[in-house]
PDB file of C-alpha atoms in Angstrom:
ATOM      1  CA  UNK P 837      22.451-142.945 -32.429  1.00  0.00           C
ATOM      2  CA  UNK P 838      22.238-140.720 -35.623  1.00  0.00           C
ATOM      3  CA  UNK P 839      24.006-139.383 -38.232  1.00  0.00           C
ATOM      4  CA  UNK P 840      26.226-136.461 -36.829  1.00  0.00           C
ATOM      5  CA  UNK P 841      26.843-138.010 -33.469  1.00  0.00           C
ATOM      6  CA  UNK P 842      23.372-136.197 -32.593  1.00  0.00           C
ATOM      7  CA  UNK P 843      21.088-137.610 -29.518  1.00  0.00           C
ATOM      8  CA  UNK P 844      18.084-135.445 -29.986  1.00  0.00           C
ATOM      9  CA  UNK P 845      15.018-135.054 -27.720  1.00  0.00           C
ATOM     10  CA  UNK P 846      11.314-133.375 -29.188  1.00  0.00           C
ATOM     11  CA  UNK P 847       8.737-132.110 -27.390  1.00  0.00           C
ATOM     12  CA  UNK P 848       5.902-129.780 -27.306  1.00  0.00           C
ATOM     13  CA  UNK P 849       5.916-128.046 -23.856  1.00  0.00           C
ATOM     14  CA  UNK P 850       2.623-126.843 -22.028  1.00  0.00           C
ATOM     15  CA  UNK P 851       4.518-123.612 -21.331  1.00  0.00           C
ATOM     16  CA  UNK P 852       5.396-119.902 -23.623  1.00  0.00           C
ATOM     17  CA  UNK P 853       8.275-119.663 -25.333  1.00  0.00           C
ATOM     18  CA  UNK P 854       9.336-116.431 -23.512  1.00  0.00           C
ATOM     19  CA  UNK P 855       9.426-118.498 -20.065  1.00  0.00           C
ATOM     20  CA  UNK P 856      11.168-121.680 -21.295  1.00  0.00           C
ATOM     21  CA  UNK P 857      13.891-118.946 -22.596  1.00  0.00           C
ATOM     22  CA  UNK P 858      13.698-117.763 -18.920  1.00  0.00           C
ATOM     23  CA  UNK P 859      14.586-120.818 -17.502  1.00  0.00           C
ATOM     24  CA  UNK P 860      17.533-121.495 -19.559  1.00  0.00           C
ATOM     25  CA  UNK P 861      19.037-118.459 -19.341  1.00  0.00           C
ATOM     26  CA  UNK P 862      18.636-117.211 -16.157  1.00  0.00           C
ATOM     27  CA  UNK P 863      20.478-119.119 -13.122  1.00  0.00           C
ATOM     28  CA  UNK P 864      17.527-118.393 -10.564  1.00  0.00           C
ATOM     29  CA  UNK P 865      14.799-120.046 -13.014  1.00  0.00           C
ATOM     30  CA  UNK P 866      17.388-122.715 -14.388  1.00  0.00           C
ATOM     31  CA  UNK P 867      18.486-124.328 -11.110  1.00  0.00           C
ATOM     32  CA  UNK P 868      15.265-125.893 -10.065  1.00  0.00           C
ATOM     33  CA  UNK P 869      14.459-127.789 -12.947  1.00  0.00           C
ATOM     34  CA  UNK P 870      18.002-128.844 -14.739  1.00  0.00           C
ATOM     35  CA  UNK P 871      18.685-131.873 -13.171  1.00  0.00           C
ATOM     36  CA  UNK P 872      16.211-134.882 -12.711  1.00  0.00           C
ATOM     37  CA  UNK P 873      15.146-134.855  -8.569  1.00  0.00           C
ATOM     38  CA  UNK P 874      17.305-136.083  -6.490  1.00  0.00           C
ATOM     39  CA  UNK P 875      20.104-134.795  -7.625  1.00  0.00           C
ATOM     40  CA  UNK P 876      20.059-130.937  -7.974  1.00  0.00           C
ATOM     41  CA  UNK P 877      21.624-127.723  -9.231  1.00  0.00           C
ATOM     42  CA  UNK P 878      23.811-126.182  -6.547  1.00  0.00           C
ATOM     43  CA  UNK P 879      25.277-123.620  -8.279  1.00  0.00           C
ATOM     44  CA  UNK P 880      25.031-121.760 -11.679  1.00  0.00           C
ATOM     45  CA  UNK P 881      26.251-118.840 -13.787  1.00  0.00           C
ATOM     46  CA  UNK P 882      25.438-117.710 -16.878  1.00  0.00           C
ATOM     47  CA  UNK P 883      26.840-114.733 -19.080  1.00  0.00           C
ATOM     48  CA  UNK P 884      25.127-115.124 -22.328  1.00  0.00           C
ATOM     49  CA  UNK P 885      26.996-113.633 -24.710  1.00  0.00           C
ATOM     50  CA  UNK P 886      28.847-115.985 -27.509  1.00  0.00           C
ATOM     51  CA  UNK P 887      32.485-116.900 -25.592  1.00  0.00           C
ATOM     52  CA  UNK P 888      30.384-116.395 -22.482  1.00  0.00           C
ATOM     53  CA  UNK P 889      30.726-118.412 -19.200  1.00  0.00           C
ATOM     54  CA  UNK P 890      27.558-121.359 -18.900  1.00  0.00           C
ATOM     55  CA  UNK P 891      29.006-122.885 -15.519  1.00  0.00           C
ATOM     56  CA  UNK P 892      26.511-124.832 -13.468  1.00  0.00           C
ATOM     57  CA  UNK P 893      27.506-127.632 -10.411  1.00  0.00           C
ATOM     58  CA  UNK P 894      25.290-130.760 -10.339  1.00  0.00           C
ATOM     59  CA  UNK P 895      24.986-132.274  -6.484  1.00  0.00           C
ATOM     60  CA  UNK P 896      23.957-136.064  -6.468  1.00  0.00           C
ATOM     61  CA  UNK P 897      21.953-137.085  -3.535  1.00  0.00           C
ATOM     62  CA  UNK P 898      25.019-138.482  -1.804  1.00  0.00           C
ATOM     63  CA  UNK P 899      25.892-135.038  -1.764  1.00  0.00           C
ATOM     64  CA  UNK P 900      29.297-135.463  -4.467  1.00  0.00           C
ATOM     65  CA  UNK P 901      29.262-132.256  -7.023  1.00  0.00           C
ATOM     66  CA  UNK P 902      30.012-132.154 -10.367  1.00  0.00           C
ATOM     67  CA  UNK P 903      30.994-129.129 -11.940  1.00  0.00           C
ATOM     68  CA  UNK P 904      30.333-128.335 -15.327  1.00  0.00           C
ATOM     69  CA  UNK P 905      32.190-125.666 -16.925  1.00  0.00           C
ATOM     70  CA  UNK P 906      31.594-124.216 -20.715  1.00  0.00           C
ATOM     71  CA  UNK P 907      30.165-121.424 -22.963  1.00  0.00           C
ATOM     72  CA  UNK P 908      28.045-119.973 -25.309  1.00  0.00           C
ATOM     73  CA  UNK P 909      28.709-120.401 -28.927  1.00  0.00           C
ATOM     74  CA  UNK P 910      25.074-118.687 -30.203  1.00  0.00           C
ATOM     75  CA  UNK P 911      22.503-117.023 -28.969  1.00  0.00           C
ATOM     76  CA  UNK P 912      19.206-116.005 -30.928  1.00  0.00           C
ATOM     77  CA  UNK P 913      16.427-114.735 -28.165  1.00  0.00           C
ATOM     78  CA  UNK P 914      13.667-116.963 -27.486  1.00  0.00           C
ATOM     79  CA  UNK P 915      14.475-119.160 -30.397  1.00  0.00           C
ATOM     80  CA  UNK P 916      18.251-120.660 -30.421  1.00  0.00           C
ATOM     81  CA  UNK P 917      20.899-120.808 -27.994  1.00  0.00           C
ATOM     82  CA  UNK P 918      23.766-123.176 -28.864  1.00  0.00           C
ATOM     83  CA  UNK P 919      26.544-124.015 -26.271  1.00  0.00           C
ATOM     84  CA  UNK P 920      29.199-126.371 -25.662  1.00  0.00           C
ATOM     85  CA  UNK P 921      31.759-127.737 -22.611  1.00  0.00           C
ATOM     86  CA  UNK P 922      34.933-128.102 -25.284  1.00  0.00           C
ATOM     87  CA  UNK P 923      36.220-124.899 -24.584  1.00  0.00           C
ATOM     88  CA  UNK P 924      36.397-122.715 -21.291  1.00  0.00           C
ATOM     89  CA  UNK P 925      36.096-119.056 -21.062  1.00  0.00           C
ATOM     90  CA  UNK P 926      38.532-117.494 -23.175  1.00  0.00           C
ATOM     91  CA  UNK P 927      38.593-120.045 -25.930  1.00  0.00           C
ATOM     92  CA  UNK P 928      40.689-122.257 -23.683  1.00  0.00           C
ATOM     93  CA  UNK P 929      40.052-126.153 -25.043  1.00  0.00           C
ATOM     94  CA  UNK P 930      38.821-127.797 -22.306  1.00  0.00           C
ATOM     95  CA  UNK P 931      39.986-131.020 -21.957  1.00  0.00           C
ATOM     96  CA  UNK P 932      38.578-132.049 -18.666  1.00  0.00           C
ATOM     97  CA  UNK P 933      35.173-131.807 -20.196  1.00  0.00           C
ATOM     98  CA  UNK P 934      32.912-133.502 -17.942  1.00  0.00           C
ATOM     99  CA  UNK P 935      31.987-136.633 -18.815  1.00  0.00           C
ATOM    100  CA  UNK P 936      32.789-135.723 -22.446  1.00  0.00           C
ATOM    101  CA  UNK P 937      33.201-133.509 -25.549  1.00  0.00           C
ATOM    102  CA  UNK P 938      29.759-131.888 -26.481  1.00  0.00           C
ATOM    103  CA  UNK P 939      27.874-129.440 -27.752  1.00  0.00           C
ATOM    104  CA  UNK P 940      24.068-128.559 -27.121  1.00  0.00           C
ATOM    105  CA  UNK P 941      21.819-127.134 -29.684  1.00  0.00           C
ATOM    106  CA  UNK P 942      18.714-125.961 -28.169  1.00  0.00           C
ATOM    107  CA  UNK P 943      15.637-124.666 -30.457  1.00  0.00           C
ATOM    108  CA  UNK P 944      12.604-122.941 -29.180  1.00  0.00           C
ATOM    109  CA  UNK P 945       9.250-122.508 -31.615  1.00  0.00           C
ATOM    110  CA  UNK P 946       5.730-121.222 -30.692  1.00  0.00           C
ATOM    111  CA  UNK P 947       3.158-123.554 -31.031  1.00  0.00           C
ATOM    112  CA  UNK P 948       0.180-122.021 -30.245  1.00  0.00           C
ATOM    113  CA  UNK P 949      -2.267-121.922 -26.818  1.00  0.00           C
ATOM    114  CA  UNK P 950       1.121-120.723 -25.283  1.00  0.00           C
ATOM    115  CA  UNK P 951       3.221-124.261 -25.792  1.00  0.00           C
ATOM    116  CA  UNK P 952       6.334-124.679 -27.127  1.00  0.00           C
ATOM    117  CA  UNK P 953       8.092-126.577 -29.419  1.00  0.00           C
ATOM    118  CA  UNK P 954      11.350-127.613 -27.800  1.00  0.00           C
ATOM    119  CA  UNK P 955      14.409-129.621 -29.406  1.00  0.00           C
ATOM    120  CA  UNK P 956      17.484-130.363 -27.473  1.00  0.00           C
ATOM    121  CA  UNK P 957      20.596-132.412 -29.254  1.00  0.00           C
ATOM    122  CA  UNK P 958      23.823-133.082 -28.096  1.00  0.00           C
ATOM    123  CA  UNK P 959      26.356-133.448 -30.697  1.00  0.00           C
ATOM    124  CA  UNK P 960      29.640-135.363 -30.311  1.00  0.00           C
ATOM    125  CA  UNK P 961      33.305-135.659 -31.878  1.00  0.00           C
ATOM    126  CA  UNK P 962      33.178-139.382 -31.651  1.00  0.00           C
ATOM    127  CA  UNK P 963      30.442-141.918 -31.847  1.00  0.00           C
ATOM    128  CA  UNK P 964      32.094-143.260 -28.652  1.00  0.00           C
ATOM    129  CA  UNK P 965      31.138-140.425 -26.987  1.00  0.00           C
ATOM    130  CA  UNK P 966      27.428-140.749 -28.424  1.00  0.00           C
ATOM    131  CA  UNK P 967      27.417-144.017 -27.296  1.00  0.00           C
ATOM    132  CA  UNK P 968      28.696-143.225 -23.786  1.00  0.00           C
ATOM    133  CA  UNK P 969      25.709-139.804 -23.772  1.00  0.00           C
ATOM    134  CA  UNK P 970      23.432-142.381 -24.533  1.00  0.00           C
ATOM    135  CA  UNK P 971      24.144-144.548 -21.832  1.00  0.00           C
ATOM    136  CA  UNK P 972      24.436-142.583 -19.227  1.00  0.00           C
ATOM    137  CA  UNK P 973      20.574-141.454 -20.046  1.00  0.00           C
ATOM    138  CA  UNK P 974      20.348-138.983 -22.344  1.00  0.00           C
ATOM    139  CA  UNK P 975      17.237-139.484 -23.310  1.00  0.00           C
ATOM    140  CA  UNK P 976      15.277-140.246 -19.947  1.00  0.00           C
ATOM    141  CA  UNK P 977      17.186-137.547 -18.167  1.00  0.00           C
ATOM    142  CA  UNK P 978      16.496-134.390 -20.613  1.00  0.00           C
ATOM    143  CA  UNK P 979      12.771-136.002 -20.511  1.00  0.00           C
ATOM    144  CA  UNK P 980      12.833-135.951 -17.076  1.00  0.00           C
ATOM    145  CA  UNK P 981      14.619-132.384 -16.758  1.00  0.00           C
ATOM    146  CA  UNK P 982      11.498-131.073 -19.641  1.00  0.00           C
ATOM    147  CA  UNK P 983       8.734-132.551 -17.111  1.00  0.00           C
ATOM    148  CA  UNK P 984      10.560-130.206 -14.377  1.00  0.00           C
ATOM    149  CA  UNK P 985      10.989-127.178 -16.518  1.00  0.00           C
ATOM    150  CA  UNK P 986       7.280-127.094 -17.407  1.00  0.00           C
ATOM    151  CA  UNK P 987       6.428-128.209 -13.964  1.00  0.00           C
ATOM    152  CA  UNK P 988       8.845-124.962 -12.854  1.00  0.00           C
ATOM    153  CA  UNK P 989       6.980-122.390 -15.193  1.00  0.00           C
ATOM    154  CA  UNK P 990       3.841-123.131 -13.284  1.00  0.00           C
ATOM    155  CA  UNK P 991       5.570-121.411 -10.049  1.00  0.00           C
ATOM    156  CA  UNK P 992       6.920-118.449 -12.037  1.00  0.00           C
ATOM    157  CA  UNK P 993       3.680-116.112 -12.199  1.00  0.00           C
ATOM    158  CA  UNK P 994       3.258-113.484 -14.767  1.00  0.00           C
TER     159      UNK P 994
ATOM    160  CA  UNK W1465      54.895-126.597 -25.066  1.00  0.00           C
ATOM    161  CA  UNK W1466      53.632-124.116 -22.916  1.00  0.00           C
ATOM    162  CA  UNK W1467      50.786-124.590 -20.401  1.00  0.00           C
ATOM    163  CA  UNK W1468      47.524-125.290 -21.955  1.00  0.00           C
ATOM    164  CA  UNK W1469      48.610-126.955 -24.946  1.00  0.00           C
ATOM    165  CA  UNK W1470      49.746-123.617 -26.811  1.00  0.00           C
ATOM    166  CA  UNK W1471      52.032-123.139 -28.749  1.00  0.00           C
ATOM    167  CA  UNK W1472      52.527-119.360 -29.781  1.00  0.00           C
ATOM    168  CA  UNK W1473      54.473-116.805 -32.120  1.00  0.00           C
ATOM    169  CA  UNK W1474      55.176-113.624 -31.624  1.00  0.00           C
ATOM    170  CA  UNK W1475      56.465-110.661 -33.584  1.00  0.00           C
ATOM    171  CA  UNK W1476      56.217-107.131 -34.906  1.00  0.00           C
ATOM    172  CA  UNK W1477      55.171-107.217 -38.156  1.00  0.00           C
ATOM    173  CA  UNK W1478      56.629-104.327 -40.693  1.00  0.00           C
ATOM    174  CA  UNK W1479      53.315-104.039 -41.895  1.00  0.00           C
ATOM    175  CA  UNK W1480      50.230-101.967 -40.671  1.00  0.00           C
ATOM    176  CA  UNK W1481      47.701-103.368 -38.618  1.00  0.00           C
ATOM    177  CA  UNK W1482      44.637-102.660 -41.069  1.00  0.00           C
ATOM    178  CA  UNK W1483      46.677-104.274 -43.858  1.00  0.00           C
ATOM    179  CA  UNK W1484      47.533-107.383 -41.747  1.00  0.00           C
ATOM    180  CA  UNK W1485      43.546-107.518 -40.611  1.00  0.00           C
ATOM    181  CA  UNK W1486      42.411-107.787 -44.111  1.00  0.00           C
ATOM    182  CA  UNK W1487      45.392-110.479 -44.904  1.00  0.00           C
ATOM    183  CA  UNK W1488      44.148-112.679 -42.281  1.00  0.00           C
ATOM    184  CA  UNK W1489      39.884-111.659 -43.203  1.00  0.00           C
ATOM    185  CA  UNK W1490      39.639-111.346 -47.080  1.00  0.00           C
ATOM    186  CA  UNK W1491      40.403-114.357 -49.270  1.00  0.00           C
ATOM    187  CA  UNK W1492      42.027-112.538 -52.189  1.00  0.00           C
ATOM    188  CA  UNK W1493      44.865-111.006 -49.609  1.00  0.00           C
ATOM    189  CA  UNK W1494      45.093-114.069 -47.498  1.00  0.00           C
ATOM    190  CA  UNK W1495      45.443-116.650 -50.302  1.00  0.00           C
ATOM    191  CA  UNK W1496      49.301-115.136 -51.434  1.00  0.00           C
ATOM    192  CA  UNK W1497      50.785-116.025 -48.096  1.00  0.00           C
ATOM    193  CA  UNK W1498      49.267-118.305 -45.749  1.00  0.00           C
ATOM    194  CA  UNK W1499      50.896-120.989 -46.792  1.00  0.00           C
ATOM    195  CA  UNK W1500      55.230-121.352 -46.489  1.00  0.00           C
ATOM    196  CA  UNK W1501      55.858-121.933 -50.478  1.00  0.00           C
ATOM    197  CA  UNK W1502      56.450-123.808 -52.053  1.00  0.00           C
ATOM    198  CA  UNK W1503      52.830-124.703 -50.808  1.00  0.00           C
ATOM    199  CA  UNK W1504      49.627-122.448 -52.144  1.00  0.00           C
ATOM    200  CA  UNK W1505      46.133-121.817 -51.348  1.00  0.00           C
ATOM    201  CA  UNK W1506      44.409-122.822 -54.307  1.00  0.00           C
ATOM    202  CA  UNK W1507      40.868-122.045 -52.452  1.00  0.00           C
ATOM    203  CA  UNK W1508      39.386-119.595 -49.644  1.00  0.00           C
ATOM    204  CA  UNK W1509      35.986-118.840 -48.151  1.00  0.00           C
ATOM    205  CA  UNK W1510      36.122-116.915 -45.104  1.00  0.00           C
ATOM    206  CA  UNK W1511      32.666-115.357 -43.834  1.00  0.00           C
ATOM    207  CA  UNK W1512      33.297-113.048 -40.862  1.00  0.00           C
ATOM    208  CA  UNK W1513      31.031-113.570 -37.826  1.00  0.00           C
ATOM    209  CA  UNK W1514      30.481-115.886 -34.919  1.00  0.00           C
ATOM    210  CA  UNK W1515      30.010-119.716 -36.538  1.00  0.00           C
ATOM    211  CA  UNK W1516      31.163-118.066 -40.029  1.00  0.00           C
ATOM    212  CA  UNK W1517      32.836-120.532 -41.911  1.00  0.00           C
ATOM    213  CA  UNK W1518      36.788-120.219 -42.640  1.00  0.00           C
ATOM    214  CA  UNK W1519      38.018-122.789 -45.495  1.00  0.00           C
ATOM    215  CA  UNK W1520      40.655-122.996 -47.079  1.00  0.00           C
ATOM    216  CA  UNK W1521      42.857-125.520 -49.118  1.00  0.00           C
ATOM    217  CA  UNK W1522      46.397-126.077 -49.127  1.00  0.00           C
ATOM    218  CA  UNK W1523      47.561-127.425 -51.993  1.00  0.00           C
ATOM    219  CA  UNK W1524      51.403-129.602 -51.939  1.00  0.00           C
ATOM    220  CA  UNK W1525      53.982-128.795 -54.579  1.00  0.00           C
ATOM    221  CA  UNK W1526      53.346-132.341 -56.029  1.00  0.00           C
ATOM    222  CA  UNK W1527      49.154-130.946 -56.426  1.00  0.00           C
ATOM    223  CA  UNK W1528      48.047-133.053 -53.400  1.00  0.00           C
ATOM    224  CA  UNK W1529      45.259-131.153 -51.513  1.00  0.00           C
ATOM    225  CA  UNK W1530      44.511-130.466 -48.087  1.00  0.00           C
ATOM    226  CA  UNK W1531      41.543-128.474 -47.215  1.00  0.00           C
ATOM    227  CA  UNK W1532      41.169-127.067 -43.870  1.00  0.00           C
ATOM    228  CA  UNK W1533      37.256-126.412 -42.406  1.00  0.00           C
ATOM    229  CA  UNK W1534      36.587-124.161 -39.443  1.00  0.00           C
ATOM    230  CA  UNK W1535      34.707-121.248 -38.148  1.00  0.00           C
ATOM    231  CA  UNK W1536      34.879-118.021 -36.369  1.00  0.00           C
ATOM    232  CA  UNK W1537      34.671-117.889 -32.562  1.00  0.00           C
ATOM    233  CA  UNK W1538      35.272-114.299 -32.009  1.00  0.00           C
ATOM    234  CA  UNK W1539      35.664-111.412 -33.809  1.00  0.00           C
ATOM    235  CA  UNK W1540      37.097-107.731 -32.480  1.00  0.00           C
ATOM    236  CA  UNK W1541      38.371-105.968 -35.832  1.00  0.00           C
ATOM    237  CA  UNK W1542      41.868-105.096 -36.308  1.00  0.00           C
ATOM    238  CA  UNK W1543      42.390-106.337 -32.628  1.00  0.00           C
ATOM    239  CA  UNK W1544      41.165-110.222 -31.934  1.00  0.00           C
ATOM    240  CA  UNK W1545      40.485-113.446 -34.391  1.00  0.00           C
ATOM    241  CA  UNK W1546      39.626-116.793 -33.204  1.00  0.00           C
ATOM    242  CA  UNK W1547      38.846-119.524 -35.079  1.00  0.00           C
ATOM    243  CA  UNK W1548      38.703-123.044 -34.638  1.00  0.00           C
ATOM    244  CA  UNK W1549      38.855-126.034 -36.847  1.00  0.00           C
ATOM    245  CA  UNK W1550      36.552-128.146 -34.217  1.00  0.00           C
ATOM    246  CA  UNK W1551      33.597-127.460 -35.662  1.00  0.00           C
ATOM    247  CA  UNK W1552      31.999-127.161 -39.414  1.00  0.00           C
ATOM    248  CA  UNK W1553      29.382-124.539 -39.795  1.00  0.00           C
ATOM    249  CA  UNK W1554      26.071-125.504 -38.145  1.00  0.00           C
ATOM    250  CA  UNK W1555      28.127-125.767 -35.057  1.00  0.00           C
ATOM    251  CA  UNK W1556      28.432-129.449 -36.069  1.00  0.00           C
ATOM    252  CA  UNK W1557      31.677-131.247 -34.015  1.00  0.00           C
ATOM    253  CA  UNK W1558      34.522-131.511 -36.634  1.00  0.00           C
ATOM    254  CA  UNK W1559      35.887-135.608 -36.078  1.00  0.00           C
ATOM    255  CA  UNK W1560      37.924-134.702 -39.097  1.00  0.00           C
ATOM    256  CA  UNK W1561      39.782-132.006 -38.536  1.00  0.00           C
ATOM    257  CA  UNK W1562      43.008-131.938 -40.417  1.00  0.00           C
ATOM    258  CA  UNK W1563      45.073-132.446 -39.259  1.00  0.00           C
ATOM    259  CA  UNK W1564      44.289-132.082 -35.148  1.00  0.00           C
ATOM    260  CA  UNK W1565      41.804-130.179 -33.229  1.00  0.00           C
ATOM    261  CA  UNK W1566      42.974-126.792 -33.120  1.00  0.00           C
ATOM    262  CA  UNK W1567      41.719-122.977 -31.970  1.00  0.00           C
ATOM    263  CA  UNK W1568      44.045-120.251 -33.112  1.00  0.00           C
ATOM    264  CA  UNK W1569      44.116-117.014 -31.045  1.00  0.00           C
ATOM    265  CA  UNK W1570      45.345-114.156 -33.190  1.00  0.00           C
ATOM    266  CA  UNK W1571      46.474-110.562 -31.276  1.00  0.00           C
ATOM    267  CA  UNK W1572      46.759-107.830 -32.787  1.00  0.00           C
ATOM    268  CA  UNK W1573      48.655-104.352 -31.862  1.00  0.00           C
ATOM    269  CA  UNK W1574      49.766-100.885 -32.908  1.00  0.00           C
ATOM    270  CA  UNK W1575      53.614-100.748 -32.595  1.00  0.00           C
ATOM    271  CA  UNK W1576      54.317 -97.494 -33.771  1.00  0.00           C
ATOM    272  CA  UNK W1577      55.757 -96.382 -37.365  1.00  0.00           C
ATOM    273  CA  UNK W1578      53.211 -98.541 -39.080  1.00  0.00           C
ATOM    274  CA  UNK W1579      54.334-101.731 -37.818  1.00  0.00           C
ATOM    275  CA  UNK W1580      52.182-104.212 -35.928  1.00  0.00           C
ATOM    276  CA  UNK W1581      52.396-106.222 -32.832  1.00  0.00           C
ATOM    277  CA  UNK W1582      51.289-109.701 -34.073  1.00  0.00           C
ATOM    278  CA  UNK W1583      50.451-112.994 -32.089  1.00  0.00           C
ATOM    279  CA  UNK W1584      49.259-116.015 -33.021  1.00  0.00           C
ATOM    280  CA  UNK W1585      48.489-118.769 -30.266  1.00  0.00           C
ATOM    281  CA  UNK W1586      47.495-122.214 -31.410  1.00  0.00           C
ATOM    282  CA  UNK W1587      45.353-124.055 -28.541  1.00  0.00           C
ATOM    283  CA  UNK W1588      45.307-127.970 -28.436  1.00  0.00           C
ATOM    284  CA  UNK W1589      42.898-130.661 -26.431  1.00  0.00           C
ATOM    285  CA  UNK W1590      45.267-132.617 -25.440  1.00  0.00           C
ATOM    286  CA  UNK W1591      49.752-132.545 -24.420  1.00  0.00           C
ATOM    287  CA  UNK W1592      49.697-134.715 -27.860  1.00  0.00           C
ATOM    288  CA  UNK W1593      48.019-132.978 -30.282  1.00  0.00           C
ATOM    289  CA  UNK W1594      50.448-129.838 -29.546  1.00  0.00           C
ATOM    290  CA  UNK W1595      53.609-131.784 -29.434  1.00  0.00           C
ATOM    291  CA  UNK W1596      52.204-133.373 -32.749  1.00  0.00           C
ATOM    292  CA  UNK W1597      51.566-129.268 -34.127  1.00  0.00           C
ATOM    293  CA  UNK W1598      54.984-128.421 -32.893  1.00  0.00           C
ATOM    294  CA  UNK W1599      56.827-131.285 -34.944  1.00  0.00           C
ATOM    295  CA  UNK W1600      54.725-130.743 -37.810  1.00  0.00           C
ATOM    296  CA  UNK W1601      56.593-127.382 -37.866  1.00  0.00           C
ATOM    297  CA  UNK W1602      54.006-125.098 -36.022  1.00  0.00           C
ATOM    298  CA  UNK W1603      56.942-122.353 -35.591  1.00  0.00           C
ATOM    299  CA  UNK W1604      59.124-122.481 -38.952  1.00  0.00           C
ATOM    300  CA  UNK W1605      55.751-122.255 -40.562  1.00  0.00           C
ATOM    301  CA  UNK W1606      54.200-119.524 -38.924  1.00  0.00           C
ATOM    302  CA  UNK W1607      57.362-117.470 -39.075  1.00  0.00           C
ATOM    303  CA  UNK W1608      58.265-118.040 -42.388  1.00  0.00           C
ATOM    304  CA  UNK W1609      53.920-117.286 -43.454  1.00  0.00           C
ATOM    305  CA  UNK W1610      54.041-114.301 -41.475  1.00  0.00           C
ATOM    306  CA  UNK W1611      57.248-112.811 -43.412  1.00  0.00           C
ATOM    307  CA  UNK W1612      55.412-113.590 -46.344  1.00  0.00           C
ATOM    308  CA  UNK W1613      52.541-111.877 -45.309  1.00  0.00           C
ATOM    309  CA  UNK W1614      55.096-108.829 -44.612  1.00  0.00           C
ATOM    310  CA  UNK W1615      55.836-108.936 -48.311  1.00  0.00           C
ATOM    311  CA  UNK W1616      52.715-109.358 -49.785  1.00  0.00           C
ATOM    312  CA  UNK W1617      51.491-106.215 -47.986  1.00  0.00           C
ATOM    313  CA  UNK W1618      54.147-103.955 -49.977  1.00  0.00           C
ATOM    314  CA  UNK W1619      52.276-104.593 -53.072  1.00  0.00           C
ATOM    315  CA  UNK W1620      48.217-104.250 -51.592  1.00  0.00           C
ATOM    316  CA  UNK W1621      48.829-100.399 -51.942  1.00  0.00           C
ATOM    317  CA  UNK W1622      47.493 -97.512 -50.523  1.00  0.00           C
TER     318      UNK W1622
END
């Protein structure tokens, strides 16, 4: 847990900038790598656009779905794209936010020979809620969800 | 308390709509009435764009000071301002947001005759937080700012 109620993960990713972008912003290229196998992405829409809809529905393998429902607070092409499930569209606070309050910073940097250098944190209102992001796996599922997303860019072709 | 934890104020304003815009967007024309007096702002930084910061400080009649920290969620000019006090710039989660997590909503209209359709919609997390707003004195205050707002715009000039 750190200061900020951030849980942060860092990696360099065998994969261009430009496609990692791809695959968070588009719902065709971010549905097969979001969630760590089994579960999976059953459906997804994005309008990026700051106020606009990020809505995606995780499917565990027992086949129970849980919808996820926020926006887009920032978006900088290919290098920052900041979002968060405490409001709805319309600036409606979303209380129901599922499984709590928090907002994801994502950062995107060339780092040469066509990698990547990724950061993803999820900030929090309460170190409760840290706690809680933490324990449900933060860190081993947005590792596992990077392995996926590089894995993914292999399919995409040029 | 209205469905989704808003309360709201409406009103047509005796004041044109450009005049009421830069009351609510420039620090030197929103300091002289945001507050019901006997209260003051005794400080203002408002930087207009998407995750711009809006501060301000309230200050009692007995000199205690309460300083508020938000930013901008949306911004149409003359028409549509949204802030919200749940984050600090940075997009960094606001824990301490004074005194409850709050998005305001403000509408704005032409009503003819240089007078303005105004609305202002405070948005809450949770049934408590607005009934806490509401006692607090969410509508006295509001109505009695936005008459003051009404007078300070006969002396901005032309």
């Amino acid at each position: 847990m750190e200061k900020n109620f951030e849980l942060k993960l860092e990696r360099v990713l065998d994969a261009p900038r430009n496609l990692v972008w791809r695959c968070w912003t588009e719902p065709k290229h971010l549905m097969p790598w979001f969630c760590p196998a089994p579960w999976k992405v059953v459906d997804c829409r994005i309008d990026l656009r700051p106020g606009g809809e990020f809505f995606n529905v995780m499917q565990s393998p027992e086949g129970e779905k849980f919808p996820n429902d926020g926006v887009f607070l920032e978006i900088v092409p290919e290098s920052r794209l900041v979002w968060t499930n405490a409001f709805r569209t319309g600036w409606y606070p979303n209380p129901g936010a599922n499984p709590m309050l928090t907002t994801i910073v994502l950062e995107f940097e060339d780092s040469g020979n066509g990698k990547t250098n990724y950061r993803g944190i999820a900030r929090h209102w309460t170190p409760e809620a840290t706690e809680q992001h933490e324990k449900m796996g933060f860190y081993d599922g947005w590792a596992v969800a990077a392995d996926q997303l590089v894995a993914y860019t292999k399919t995409m072709g040029g």
